[in-house]
XYZ file of C-alpha atoms in Angstrom:
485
model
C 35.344 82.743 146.064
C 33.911 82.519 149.594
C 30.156 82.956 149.817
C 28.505 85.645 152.258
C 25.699 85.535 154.281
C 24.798 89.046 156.303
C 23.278 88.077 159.381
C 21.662 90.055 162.244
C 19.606 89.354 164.869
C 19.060 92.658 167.059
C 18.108 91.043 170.324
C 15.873 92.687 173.666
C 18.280 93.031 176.574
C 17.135 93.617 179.973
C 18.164 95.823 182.274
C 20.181 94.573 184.902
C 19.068 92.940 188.163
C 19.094 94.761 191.414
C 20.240 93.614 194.866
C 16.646 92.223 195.621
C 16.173 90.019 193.105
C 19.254 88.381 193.849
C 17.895 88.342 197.413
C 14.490 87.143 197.035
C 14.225 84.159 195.170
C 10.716 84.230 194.884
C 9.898 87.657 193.630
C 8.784 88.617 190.123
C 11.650 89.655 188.126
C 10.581 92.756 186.097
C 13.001 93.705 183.199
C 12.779 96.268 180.731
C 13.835 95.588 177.020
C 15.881 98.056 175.641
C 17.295 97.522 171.841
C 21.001 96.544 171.882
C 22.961 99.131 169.596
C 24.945 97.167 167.179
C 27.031 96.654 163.926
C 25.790 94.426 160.954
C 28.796 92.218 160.170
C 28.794 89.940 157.055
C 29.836 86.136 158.057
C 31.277 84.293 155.764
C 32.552 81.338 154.854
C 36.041 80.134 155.371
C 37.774 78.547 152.014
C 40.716 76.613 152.046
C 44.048 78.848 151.436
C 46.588 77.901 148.902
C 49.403 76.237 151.028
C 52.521 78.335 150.036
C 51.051 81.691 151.061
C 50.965 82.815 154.546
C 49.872 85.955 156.426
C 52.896 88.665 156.738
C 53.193 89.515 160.007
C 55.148 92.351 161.633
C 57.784 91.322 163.841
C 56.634 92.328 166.674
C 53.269 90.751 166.705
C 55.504 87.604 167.515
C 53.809 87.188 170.592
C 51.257 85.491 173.399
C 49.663 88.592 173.995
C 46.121 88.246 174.511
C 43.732 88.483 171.116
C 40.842 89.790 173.386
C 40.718 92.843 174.620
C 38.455 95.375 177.035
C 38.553 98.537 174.887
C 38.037 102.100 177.483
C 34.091 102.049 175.616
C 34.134 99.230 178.216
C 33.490 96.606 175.305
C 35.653 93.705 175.044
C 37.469 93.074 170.977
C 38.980 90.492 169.008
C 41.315 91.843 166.836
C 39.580 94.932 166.801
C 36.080 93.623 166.296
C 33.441 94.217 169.073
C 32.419 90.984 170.621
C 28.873 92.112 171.126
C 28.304 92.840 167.131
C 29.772 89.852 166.601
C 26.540 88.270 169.019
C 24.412 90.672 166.710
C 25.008 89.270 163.722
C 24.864 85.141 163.970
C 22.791 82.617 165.257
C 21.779 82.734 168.558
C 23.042 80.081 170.372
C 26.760 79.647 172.101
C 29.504 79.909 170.050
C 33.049 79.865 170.119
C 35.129 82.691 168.444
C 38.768 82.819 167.351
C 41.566 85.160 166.382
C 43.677 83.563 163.041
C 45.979 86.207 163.555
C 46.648 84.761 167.266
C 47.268 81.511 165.589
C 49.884 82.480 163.566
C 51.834 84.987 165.772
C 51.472 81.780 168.404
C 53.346 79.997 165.527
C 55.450 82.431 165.045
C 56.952 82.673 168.004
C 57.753 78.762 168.257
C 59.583 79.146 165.037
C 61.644 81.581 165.732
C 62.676 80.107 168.960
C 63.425 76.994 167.308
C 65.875 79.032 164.418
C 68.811 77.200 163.752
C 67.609 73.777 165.005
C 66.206 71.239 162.660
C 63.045 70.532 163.603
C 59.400 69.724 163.530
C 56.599 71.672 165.224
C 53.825 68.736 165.720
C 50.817 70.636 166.225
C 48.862 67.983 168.628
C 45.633 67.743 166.894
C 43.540 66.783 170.253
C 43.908 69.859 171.481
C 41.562 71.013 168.425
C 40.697 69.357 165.489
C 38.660 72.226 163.594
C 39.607 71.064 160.003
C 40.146 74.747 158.935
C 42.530 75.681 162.040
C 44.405 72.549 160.528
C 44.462 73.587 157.402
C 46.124 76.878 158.399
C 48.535 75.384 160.957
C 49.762 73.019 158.107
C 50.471 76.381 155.686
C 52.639 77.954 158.464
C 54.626 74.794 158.105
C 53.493 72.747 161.215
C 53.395 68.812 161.495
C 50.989 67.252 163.431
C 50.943 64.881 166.277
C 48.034 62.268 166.166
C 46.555 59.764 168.989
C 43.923 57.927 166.428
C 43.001 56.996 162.874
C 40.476 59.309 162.839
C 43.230 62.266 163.678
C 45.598 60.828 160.867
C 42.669 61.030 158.766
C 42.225 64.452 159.075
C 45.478 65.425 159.245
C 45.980 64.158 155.424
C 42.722 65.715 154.401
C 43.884 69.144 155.999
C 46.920 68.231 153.805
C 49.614 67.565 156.449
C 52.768 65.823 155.039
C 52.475 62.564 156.715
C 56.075 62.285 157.040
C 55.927 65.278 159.365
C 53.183 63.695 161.245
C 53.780 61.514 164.706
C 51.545 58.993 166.183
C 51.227 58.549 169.218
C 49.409 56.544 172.079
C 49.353 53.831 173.986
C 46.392 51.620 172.536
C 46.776 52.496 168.797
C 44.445 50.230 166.873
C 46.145 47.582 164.018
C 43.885 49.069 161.330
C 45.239 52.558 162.321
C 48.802 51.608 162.222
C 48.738 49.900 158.817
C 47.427 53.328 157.611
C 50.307 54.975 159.387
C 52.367 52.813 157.550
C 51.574 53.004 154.388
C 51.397 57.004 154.767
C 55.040 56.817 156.256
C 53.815 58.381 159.527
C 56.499 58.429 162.293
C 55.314 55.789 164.969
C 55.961 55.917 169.009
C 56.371 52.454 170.732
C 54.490 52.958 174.075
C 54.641 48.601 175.020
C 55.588 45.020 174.259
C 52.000 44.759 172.602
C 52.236 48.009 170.636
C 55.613 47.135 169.313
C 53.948 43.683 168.371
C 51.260 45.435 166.184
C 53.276 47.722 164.683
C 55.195 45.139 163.096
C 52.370 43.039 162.221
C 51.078 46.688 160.688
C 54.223 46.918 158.763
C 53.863 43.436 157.173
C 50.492 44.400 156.185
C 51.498 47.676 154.590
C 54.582 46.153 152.986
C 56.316 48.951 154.345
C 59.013 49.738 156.529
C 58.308 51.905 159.953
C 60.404 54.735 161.015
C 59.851 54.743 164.698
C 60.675 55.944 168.289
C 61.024 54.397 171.721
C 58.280 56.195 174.356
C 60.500 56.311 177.225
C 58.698 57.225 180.652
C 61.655 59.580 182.392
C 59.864 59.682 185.535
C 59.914 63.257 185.558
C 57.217 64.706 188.349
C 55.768 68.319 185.914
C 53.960 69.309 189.099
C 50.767 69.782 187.219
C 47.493 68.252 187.621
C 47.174 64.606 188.320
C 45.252 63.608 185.063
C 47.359 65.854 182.662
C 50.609 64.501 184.155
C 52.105 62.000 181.456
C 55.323 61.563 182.517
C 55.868 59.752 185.798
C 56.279 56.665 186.916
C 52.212 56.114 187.819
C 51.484 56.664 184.235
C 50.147 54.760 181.377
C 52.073 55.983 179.006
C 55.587 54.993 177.436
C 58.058 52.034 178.606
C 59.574 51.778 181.632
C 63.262 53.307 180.941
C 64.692 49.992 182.757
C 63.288 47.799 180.128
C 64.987 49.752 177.421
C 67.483 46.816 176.560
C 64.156 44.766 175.871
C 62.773 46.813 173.377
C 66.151 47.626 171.779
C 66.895 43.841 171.238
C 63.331 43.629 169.961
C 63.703 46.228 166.838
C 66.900 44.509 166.175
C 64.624 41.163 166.246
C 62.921 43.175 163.390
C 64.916 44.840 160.608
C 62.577 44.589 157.677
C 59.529 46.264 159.592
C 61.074 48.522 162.466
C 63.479 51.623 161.629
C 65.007 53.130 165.280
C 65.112 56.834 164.602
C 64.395 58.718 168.020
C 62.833 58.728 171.159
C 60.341 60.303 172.522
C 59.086 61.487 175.809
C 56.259 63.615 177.153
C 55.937 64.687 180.707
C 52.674 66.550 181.108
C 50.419 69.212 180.318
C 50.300 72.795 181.532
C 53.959 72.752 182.533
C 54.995 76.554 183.799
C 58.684 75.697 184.811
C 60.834 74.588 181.892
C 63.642 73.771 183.543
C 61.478 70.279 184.357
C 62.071 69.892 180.170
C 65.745 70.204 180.227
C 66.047 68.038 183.599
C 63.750 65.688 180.937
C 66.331 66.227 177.687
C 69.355 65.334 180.182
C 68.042 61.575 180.914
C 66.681 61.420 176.796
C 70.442 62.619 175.606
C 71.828 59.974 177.496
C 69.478 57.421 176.232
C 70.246 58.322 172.746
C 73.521 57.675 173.482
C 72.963 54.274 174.795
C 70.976 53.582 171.830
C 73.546 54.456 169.325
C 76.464 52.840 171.332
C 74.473 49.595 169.533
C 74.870 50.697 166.443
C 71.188 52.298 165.665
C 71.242 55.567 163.464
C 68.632 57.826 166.326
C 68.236 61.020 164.875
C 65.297 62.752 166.349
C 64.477 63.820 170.125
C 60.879 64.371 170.753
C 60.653 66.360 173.948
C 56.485 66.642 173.785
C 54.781 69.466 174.528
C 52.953 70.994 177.388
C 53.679 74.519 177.581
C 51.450 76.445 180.149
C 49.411 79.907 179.396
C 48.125 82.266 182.104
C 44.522 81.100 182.190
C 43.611 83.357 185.203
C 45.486 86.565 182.822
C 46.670 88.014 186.295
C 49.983 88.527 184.387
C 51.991 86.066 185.178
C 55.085 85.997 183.189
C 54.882 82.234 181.899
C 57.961 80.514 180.077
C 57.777 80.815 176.054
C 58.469 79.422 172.943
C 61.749 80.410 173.149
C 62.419 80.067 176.987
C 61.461 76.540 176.450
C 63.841 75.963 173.729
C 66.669 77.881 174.999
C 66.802 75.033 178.049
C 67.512 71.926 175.703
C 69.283 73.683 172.485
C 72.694 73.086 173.351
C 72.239 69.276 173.998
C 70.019 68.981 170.687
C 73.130 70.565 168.838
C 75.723 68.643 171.258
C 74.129 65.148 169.832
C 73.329 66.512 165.988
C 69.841 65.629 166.748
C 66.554 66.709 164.804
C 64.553 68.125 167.478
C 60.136 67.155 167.733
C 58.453 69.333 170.113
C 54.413 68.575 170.188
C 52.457 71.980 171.186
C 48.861 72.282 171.192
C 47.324 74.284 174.098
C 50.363 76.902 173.601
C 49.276 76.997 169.881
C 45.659 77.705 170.265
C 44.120 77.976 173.739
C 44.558 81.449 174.030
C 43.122 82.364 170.439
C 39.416 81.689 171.609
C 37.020 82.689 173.995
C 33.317 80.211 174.328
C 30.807 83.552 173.648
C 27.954 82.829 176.059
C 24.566 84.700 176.983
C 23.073 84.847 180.742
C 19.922 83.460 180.817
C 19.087 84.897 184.223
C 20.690 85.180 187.720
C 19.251 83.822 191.074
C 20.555 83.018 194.733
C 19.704 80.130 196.746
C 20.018 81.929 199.585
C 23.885 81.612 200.636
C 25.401 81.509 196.941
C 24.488 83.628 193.693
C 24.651 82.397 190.436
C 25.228 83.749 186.717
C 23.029 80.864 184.752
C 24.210 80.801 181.174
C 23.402 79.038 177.517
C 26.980 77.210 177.694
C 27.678 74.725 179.767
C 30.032 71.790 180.652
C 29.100 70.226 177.443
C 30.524 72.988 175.595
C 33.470 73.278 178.016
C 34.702 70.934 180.150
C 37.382 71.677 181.601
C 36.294 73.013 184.700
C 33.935 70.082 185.826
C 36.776 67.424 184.524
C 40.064 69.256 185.446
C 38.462 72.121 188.330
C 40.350 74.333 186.271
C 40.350 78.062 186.215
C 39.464 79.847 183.058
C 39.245 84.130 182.912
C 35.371 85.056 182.978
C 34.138 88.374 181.554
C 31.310 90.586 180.369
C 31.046 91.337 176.437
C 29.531 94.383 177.252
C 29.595 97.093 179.459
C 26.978 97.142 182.863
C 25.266 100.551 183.671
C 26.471 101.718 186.277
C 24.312 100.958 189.310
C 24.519 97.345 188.679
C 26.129 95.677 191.920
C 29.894 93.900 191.911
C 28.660 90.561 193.548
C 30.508 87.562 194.026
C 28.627 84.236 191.512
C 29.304 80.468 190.005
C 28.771 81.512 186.748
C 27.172 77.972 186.101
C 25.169 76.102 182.806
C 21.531 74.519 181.978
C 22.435 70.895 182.002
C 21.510 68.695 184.877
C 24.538 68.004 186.871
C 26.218 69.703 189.729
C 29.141 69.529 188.026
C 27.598 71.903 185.493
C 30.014 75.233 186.596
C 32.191 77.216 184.106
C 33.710 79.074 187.272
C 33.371 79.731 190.812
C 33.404 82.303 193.068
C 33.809 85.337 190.163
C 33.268 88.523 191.313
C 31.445 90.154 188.333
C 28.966 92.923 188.127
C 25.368 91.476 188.306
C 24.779 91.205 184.276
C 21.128 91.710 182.563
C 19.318 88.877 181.044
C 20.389 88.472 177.549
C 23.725 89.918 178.378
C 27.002 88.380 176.561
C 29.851 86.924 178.991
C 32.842 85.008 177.363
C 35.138 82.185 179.192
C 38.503 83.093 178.027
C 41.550 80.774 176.189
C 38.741 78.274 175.374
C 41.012 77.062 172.158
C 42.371 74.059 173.219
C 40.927 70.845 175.230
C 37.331 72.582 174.635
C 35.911 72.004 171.390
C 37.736 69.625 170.796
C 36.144 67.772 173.998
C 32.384 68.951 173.528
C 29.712 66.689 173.959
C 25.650 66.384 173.300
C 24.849 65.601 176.754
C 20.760 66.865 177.561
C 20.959 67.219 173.930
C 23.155 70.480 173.604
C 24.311 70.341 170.182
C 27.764 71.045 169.542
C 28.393 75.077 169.064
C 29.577 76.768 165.631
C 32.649 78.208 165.293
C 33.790 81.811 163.886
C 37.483 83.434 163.706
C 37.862 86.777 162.749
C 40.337 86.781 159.534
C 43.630 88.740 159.105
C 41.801 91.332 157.833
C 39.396 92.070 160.417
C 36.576 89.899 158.481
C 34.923 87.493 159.892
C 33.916 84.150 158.751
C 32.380 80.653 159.876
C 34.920 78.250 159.945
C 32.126 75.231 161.496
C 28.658 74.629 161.448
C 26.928 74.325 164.562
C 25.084 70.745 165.162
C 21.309 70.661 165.276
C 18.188 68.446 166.215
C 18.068 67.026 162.408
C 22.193 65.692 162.696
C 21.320 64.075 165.687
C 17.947 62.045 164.162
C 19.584 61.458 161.750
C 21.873 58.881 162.790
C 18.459 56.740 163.192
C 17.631 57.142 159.617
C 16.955 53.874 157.943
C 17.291 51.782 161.260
């Protein structure tokens, strides 16, 4: 039985600033507190699910549309919850906030794309490794693609059959293989040296590996530079001209190597899927290299790297099924058992980072929206410059001004932006704004830098509840790794 906690924390919100505040920097900003009207939720925990249940979901919910919502009452929802009573009623401090029905219509809708394929759905557990997210992924029948020990780890304790489970990477520790041994994890060869410890991992475990050759296609995704995996400037996979090498090296190896697939992985953020089936051509014709010399190759792993319309201008974005639909005929053609490896196009658009603005001020040629998040909540806009939606929780009154802002965090780096150039109306002090599809690459990436302790996280249930599903670091976590010392 899940415990509950009512919380609420009716909070004083300004009123909202006027054009001369914003243009003089120097004069006394006056605000008036007025009482926020809101709704006592109850927060509760989240408990772990029993595995063979899942969620029934109408057909049509089998969709990417958006969680979040700006209702007419000029409030923005999550599954019909108001944002702002959701602010009302926890700690106050940033906080991100996600939609568990999202997550499983996102699944959803890769499974029945991938209907009458045999495959896995590797949920990529980089992307976001909240244990309870895992949990559910796993009991809507997901696998799990891993990049460390730690991630294998947690993939068993989320209860992930490990045989469903893929590591990859291309500096995988010894100690971490001989785990992924012994669990019977499927391993990627990314290089002479990582072929080299996998073996000696398999002779530790006593255990044969069932693995795949990384092959780099050389595919250009036309995304960003640092998300592109796939080309020939990357440091991922083997070079597909020394293919012959590694081939003669697994047959070099029979009691520790098993050749069952190959793998490749071109990017991140893709938005033209006809760059995956240009991929699946060159891996097809690998495979059938491979099993000219006699090796049994039975999977295709195609990666992941789905795109999802992060500036929601309505873009109509490949799917699930569009993405499918371009390599199912040569999966079927070659009786192969297809791997795909989602994780932003699972669970980036199921969250939103729910910020308040601790004040606004101009420098004189730019105005800013200063905030309690920051990059070391969310990072992708000072690593990647990428765009992520901005919004108000709550409706303005009505003679605050539209005015263009950086809406920008406390820590002490320039790089400290969560966008640019928004045009938003000038919010009160105290006010709530969200950064949209915050889900994936976000969390997940968080840091403590000036000491900004990692943020809890809430999802509202599938029915309408809503519950903690991570505590929020504090002060005492952090001295107390210099307990004893």
């Amino acid at each position: 039985m899940a415990a509950t906690q009512p919380l609420s924390h009716p909070q004083l919100l300004p009123t909202t600033l006027t054009r001369s505040h914003l243009h003089n920097p120097l004069s006394h900003l006056s605000f008036l507190p007025q009482r926020s009207s809101f709704k006592t939720l109850t927060v509760r925990a989240a408990v772990s699910q029993n595995p063979t249940k899942t969620s029934p979901l109408k057909p049509e919910t089998a969709s990417f549309n958006h969680c979040f919502t700006k209702s007419s009452d000029g409030f923005l929802y999550c599954e019909g919850i108001k944002v702002q009573d959701v602010m009302d009623s926890v700690e106050r401090r940033p906080f991100y906030l996600y939609s568990k029905p999202q997550i499983t219509r996102n699944v959803k809708a890769y499974k029945e794309a991938l209907e009458g394929l045999n495959s896995i759905i590797g949920y990529a557990i980089k992307a976001n490794n909240n244990l309870k997210i895992l949990e559910h992924l796993r009991q809507q029948g997901c696998g799990a693609v891993l990049v460390s020990g730690n991630e294998l780890r947690l993939a068993l304790l989320a209860g992930f059959d490990p045989t469903r489970c893929i590591f990859n990477g291309n500096g995988k520790l010894l100690d971490d293989l001989v785990l992924a041994a012994q669990e019977g994890v499927f391993v990627n060869i990314d290089s002479e040296f990582d072929l080299d410890n996998i073996v000696a991992a398999a002779r530790i475990a006593g255990k044969k590996v069932n693995v795949l050759l990384r092959i780099n296609p050389d595919v250009d995704p036309q995304v960003h530079a640092y998300v592109a995996t796939g080309n020939k400037n990357s440091k991922f996979g083997i070079r597909n001209e020394k293919l012959q090498w590694f081939l003669d090296a697994v047959k070099a190896h029979p009691e520790e190597l098993k050749l069952v697939g190959a793998h490749c992985h071109l990017g991140s953020t893709i938005t033209k899927v006809d760059i995956f089936r240009d991929a699946a051509v060159l891996m097809v014709n690998y495979i059938d290299e491979i099993r000219a010399q006699g090796f049994e190759v039975d999977y295709l792993n195609i990666g992941g790297g789905l795109g999802i319309d992060y500036y929601h201008s309505g873009a109509v974005l490949p799917t699930p099924r569009d993405l499918i639909n371009t390599v199912r005929e040569l999966v079927l053609s070659r009786n192969l058992n297809l791997i795909i490896e989602p994780g932003r196009s699972l669970i980036a658009n199921t969250c939103c980072l729910v910020n308040r603005v601790t004040g606004v001020k101009t420098n004189g040629t730019k105005n800013f929206v200063v905030i309690d998040g920051s990059m070391a909540e969310l990072i992708r806009p000072s690593l990647y410059d990428a765009y992520q939606h901005i919004e108000l929780v709550s409706p303005t009154p009505p003679a605050a001004e539209v005015s263009t802002f950086d809406v920008v965090g406390p820590v002490c780096e320039s790089a400290d932006f969560l966008g640019k150039e928004r045009e938003l109306p000038t919010p009160a002090q105290g006010a709530g704004l969200v950064v949209h599809d915050a889900g994936a690459y976000c969390m997940s990436m968080a840091s403590t830098y000036n000491l900004k302790m990692r943020p809890p996280e809430y999802w509202v249930e599938d029915d309408g509840s809503l519950a903690k599903i991570r505590h929020g670091e504090t002060f005492e976590d952090h001295v107390r790794f210099f307990d004893g010392l």
